PDB file of C-alpha atoms in Angstrom:
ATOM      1  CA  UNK A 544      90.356  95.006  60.174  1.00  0.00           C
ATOM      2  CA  UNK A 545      94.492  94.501  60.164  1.00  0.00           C
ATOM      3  CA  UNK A 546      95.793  93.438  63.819  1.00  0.00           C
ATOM      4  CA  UNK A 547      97.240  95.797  65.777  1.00  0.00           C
ATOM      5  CA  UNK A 548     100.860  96.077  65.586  1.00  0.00           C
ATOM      6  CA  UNK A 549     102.942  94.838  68.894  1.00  0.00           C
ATOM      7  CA  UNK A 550     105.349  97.328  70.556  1.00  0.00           C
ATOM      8  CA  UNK A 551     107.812  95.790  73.177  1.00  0.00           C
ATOM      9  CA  UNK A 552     109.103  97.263  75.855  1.00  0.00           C
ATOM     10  CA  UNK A 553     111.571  96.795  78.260  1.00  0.00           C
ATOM     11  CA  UNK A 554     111.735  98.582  81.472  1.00  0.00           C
ATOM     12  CA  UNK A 555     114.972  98.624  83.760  1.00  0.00           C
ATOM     13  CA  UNK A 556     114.464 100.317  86.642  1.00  0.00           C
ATOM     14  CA  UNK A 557     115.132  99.690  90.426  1.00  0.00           C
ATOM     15  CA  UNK A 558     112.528 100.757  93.251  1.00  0.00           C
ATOM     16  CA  UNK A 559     114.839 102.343  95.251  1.00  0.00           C
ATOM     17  CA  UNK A 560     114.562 105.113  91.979  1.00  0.00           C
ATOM     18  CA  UNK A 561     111.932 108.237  93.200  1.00  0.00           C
ATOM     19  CA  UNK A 562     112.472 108.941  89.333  1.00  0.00           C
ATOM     20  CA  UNK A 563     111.394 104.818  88.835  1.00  0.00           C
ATOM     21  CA  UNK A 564     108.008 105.205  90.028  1.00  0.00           C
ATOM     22  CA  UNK A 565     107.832 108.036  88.286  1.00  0.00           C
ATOM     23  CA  UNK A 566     108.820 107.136  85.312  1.00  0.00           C
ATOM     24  CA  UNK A 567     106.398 103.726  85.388  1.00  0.00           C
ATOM     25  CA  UNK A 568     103.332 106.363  85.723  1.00  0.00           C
ATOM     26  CA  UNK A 569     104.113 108.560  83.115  1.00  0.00           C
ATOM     27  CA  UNK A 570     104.382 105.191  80.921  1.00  0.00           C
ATOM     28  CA  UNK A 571     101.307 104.060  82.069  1.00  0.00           C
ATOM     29  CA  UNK A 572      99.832 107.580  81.028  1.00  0.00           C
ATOM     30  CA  UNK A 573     101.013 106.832  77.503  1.00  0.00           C
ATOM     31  CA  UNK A 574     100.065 103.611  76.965  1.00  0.00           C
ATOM     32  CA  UNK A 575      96.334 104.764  78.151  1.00  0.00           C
ATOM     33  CA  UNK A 576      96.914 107.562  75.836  1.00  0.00           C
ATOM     34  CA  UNK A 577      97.202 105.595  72.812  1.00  0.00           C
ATOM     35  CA  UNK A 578      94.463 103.221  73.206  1.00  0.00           C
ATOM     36  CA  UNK A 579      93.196 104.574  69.870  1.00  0.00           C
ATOM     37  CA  UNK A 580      96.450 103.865  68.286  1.00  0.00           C
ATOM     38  CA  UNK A 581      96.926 100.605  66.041  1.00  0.00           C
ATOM     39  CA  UNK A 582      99.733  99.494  68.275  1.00  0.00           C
ATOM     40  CA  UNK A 583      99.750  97.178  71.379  1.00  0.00           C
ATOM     41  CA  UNK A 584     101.867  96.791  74.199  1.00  0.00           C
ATOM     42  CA  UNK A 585     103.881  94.450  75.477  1.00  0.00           C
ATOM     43  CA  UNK A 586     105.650  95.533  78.732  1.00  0.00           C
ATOM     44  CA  UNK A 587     108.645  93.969  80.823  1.00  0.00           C
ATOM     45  CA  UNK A 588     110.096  95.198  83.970  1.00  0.00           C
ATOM     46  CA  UNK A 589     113.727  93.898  84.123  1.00  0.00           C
ATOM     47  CA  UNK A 590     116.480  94.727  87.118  1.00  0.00           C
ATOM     48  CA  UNK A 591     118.918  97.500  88.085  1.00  0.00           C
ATOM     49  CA  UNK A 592     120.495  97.661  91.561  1.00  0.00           C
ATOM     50  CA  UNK A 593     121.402 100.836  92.508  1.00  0.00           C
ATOM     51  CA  UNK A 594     123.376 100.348  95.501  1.00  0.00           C
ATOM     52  CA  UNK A 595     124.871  97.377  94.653  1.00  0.00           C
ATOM     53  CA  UNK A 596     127.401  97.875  97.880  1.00  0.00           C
ATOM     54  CA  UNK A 597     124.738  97.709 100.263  1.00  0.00           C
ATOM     55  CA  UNK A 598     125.112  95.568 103.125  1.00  0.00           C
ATOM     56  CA  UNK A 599     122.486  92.467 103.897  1.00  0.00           C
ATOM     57  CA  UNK A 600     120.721  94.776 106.743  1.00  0.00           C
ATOM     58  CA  UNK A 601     118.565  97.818 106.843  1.00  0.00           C
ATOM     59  CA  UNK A 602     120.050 101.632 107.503  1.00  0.00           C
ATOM     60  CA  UNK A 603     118.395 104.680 107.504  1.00  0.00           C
ATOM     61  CA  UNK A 604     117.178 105.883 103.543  1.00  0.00           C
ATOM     62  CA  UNK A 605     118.469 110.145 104.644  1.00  0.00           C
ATOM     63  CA  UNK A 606     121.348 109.250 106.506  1.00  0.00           C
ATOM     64  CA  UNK A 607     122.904 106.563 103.290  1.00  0.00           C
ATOM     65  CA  UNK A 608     121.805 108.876 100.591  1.00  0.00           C
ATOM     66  CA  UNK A 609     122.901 111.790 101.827  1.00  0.00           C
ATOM     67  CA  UNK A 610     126.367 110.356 102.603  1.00  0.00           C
ATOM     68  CA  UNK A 611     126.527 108.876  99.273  1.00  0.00           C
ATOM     69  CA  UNK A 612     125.691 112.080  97.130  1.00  0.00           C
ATOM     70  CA  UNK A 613     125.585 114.800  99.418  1.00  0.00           C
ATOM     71  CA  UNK A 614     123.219 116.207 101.545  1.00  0.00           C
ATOM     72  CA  UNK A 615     122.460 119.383  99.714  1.00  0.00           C
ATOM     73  CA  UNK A 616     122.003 117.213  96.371  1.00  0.00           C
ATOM     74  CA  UNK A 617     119.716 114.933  98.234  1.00  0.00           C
ATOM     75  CA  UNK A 618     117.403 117.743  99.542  1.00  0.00           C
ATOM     76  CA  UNK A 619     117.104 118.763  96.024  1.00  0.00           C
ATOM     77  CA  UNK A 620     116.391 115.349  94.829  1.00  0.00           C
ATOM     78  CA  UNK A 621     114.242 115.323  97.326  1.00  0.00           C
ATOM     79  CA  UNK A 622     111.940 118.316  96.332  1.00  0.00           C
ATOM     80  CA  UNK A 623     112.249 117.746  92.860  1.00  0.00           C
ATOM     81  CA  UNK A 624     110.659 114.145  92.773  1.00  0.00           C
ATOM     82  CA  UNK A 625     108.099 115.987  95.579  1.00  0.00           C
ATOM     83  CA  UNK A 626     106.841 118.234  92.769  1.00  0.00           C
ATOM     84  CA  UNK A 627     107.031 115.632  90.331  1.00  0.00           C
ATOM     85  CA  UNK A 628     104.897 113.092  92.037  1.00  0.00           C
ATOM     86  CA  UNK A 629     102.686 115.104  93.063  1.00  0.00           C
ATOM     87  CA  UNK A 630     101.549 115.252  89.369  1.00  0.00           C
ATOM     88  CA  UNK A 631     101.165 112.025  88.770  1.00  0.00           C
ATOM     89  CA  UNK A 632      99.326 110.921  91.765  1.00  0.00           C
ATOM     90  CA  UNK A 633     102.784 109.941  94.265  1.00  0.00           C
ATOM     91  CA  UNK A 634     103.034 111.389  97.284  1.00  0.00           C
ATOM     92  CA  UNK A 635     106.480 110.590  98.277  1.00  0.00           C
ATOM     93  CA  UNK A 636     107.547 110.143 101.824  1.00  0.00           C
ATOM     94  CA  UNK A 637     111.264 110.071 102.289  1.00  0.00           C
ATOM     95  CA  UNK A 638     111.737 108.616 105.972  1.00  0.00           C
ATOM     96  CA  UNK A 639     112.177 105.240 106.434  1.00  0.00           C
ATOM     97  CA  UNK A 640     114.748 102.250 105.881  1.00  0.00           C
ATOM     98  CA  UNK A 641     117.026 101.643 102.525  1.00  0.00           C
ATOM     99  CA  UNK A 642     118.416  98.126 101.997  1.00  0.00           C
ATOM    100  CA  UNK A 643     119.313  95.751  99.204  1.00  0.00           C
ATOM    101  CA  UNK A 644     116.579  95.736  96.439  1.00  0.00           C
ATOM    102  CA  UNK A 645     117.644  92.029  95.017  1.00  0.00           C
ATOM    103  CA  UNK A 646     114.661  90.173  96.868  1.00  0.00           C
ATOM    104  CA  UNK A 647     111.858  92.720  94.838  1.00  0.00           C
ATOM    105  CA  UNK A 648     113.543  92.078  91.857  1.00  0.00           C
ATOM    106  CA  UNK A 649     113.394  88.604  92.566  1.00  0.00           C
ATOM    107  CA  UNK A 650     109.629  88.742  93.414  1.00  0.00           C
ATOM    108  CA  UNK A 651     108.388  90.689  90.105  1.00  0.00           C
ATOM    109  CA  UNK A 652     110.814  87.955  88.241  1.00  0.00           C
ATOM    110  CA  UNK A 653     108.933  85.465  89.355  1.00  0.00           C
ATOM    111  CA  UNK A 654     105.897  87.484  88.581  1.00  0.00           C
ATOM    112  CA  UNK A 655     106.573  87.307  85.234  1.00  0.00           C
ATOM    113  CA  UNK A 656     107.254  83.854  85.047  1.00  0.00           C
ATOM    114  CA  UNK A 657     104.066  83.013  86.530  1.00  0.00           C
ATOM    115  CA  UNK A 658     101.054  85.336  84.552  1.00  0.00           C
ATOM    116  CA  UNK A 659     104.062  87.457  82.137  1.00  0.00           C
ATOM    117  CA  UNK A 660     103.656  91.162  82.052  1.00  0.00           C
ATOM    118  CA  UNK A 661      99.908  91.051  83.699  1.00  0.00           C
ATOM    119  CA  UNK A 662     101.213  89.648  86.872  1.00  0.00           C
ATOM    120  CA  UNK A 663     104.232  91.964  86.581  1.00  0.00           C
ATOM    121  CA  UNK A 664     102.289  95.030  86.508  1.00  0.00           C
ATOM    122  CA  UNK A 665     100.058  94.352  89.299  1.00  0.00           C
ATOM    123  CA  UNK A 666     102.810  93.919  91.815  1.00  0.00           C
ATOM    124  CA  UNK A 667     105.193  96.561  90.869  1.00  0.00           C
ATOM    125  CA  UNK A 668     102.488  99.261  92.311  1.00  0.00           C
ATOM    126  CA  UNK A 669     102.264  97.577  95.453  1.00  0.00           C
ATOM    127  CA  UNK A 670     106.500  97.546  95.911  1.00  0.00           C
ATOM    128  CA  UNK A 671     106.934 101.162  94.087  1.00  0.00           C
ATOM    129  CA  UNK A 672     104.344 102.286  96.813  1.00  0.00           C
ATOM    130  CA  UNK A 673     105.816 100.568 100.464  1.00  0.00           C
ATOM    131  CA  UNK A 674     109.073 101.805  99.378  1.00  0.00           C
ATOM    132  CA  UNK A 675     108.425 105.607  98.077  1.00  0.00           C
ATOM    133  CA  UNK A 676     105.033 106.213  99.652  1.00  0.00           C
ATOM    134  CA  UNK A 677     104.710 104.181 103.023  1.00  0.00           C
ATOM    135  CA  UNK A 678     108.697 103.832 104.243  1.00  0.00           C
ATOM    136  CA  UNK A 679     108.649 100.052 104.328  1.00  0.00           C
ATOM    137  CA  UNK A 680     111.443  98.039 104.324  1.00  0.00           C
ATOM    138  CA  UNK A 681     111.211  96.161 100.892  1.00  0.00           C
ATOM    139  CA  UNK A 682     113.669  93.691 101.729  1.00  0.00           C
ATOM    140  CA  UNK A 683     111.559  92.520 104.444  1.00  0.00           C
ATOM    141  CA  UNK A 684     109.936  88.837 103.185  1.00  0.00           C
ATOM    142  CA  UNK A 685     106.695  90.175 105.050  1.00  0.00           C
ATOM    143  CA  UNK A 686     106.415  93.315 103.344  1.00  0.00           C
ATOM    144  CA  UNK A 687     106.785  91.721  99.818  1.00  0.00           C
ATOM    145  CA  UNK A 688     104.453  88.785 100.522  1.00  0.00           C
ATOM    146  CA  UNK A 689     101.884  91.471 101.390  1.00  0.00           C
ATOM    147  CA  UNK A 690     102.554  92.718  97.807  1.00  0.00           C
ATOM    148  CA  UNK A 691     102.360  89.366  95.808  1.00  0.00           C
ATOM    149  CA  UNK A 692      99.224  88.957  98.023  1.00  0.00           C
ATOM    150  CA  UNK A 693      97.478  92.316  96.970  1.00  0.00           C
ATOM    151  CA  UNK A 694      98.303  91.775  92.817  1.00  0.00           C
ATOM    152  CA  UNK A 695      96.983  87.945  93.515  1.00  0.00           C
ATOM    153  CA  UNK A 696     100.403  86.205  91.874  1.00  0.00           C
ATOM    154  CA  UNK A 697     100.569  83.907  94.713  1.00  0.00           C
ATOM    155  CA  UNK A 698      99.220  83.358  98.179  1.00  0.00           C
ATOM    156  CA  UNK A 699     101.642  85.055 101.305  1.00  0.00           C
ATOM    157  CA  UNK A 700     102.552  81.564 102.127  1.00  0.00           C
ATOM    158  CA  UNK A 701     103.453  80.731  98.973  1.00  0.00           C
ATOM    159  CA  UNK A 702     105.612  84.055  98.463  1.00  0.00           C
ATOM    160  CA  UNK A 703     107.266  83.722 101.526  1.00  0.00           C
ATOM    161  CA  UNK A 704     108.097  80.153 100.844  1.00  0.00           C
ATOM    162  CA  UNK A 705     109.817  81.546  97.495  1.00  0.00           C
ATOM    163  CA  UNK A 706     111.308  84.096  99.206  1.00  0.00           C
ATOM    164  CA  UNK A 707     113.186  82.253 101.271  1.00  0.00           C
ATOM    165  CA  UNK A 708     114.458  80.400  98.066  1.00  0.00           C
ATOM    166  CA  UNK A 709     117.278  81.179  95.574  1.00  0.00           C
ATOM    167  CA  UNK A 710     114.421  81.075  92.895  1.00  0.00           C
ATOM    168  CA  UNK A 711     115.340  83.711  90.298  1.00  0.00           C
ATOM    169  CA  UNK A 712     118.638  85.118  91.922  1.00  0.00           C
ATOM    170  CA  UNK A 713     120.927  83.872  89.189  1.00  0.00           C
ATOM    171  CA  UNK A 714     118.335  85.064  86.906  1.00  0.00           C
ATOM    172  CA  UNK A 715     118.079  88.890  88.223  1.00  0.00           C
ATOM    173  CA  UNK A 716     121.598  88.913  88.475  1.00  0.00           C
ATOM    174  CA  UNK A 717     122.411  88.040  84.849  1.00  0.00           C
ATOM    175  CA  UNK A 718     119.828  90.747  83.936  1.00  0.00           C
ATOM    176  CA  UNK A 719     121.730  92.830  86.236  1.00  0.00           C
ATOM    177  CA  UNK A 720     125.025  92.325  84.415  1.00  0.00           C
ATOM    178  CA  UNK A 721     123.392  92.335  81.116  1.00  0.00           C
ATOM    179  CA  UNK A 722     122.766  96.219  81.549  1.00  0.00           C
ATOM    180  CA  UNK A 723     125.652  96.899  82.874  1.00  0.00           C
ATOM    181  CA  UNK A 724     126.971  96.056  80.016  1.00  0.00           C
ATOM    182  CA  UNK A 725     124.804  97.140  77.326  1.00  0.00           C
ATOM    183  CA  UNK A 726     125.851 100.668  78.960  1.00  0.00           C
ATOM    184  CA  UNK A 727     122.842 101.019  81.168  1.00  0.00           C
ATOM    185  CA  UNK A 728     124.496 103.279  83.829  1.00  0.00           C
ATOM    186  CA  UNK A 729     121.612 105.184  85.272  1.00  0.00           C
ATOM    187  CA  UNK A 730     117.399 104.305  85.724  1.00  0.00           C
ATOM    188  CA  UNK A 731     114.480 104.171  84.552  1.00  0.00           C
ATOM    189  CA  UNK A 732     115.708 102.880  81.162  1.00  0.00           C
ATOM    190  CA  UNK A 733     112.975 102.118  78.678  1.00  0.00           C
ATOM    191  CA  UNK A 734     114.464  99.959  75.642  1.00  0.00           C
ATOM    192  CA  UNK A 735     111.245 100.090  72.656  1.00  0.00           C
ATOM    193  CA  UNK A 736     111.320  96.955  70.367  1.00  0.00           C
ATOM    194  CA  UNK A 737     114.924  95.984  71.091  1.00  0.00           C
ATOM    195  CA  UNK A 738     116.000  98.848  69.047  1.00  0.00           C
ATOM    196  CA  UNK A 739     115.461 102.691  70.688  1.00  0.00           C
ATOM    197  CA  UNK A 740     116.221 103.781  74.278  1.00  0.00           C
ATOM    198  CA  UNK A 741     114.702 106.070  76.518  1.00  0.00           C
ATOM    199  CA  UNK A 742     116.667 107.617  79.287  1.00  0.00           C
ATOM    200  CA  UNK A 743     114.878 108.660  82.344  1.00  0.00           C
ATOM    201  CA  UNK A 744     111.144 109.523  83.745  1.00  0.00           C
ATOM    202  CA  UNK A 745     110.417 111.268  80.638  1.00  0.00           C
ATOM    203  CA  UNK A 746     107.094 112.754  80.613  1.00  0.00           C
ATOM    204  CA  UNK A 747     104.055 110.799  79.398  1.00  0.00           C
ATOM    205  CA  UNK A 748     103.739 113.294  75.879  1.00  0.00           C
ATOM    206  CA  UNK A 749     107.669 112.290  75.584  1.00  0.00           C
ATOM    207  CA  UNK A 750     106.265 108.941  75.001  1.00  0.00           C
ATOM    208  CA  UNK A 751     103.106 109.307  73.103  1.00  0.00           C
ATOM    209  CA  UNK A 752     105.093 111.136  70.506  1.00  0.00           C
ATOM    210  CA  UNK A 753     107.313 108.517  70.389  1.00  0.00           C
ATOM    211  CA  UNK A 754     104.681 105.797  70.176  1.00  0.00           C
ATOM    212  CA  UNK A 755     102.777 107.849  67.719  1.00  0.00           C
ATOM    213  CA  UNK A 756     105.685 107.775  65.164  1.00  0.00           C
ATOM    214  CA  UNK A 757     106.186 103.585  65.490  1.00  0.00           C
ATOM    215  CA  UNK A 758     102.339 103.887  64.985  1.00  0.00           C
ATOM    216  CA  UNK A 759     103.337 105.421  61.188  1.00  0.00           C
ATOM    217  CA  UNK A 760     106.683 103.099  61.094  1.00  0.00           C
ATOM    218  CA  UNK A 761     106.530  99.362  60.154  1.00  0.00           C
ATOM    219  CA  UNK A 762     108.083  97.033  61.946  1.00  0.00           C
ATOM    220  CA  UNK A 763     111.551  96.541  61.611  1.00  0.00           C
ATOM    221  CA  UNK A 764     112.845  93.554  63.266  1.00  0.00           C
ATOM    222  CA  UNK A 765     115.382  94.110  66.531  1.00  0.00           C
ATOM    223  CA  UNK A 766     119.357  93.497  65.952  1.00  0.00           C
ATOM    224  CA  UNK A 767     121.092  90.931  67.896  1.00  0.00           C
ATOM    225  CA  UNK A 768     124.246  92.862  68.631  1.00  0.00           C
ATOM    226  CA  UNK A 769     123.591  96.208  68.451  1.00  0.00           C
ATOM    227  CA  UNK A 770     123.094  98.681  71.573  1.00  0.00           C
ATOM    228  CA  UNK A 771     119.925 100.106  71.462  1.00  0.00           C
ATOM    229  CA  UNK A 772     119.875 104.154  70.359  1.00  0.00           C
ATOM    230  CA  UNK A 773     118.128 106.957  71.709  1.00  0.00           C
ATOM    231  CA  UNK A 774     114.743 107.072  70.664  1.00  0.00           C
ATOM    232  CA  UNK A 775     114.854 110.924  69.519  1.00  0.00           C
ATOM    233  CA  UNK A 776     115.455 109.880  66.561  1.00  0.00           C
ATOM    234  CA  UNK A 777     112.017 107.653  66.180  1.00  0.00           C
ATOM    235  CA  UNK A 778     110.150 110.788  67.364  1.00  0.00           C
ATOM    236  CA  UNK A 779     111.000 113.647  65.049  1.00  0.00           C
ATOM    237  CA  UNK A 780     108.737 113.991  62.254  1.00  0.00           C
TER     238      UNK A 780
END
């Protein structure tokens, strides 16, 4: 029987995304979906901040957004990743603090640099859910440590210990840059074996289709300089 063929992806994303957390269940949904397929997955979360201009301190999550895009925008956002969640199992709660998502990032780097994608996996959950589902503060050094804690990565003495570190910063913020200026302007941004892009939570059939076509495809290996193109292109038949 031939090995299965390895698919890597890249995920950019930043929690402070309703359309994120989406976007990371719907993936999950089509990974699960294509267990039959003869293609693995490899899976890494990488960076995107957002509000980059946020102060070091916690403000109120209605009273920033809505002064950044516009209240009546934000009560639409609002509904629409309501409806949205609620079909893929998020119930999304919209109260609560906003702050600087740099010290997450930091944490699910470190994640991956301990147990790879595995350990990466098991605490984004945890951070996508205090954030979007329980109005934590995900800055807070307690509130992540609680997270590392409950995907077993490290102990919360060991994770606040790290915290409290530079470990990872330089590294989150070259990742940071590095979108930037591959074009990556807006989140969740799924890159598929260095070579395809998909923009936004697209819908877990969105990605079964396009899995389902690499499935057919050989392998081609990734180019060093080239921007990765939109995966349409992988999923028509």
């Amino acid at each position: 029987m031939s090995s299965k063929r390895l698919v890597k992806l890249i995920v950019i994303s930043d929690f402070a995304c309703p359309w994120c957390f989406v976007g990371h269940r719907e993936l999950q949904t089509a990974i699960s979906q294509c267990a039959n397929l003869p293609i693995s997955f490899e899976v890494e979360f990488r960076p995107f901040i957002l509000h980059p201009t946020l102060p070091f301190e916690v403000l109120d999550k209605n009273d920033f957004v809505s002064k950044k895009i516009g209240r009546e925008r934000w009560e639409d956002c609002k509904r629409m990743a309501m409806e949205r969640g609620e079909s893929v199992g998020i119930n999304f709660s919209f109260g609560g603090p906003v702050s600087l998502t740099l010290s997450a990032h930091r944490l699910i780097a470190k994640a991956y640099e301990i147990g790879g994608p595995a350990a990466q996996a098991a605490v984004i959950t945890p951070i996508f859910r205090a954030y979007h589902e329980d109005e934590l503060d995900i800055s807070d050094p307690e509130v992540l440590a609680d997270a590392a804690e409950q995907a077993d990565i490290m102990s919360r003495e060991e994770a606040l210990s790290f915290l409290k570190s530079d470990d990872c910063l330089e590294k989150v913020n070259n990742q940071v840059a590095e979108a930037r200026a591959k074009g990556v302007t807006g989140v969740p941004f799924t890159i598929i074996d260095g070579k395809w892009a998909v923009s936004g939570g697209q819908s877990a059939p969105v990605f079964v289709k396009i899995f389902s076509k690499l499935a057919e495809t050989p392998a081609v290996p990734p180019s060093q300089s080239s921007t990765p193109v939109p995966a349409a292109a992988v999923a028509v038949a």
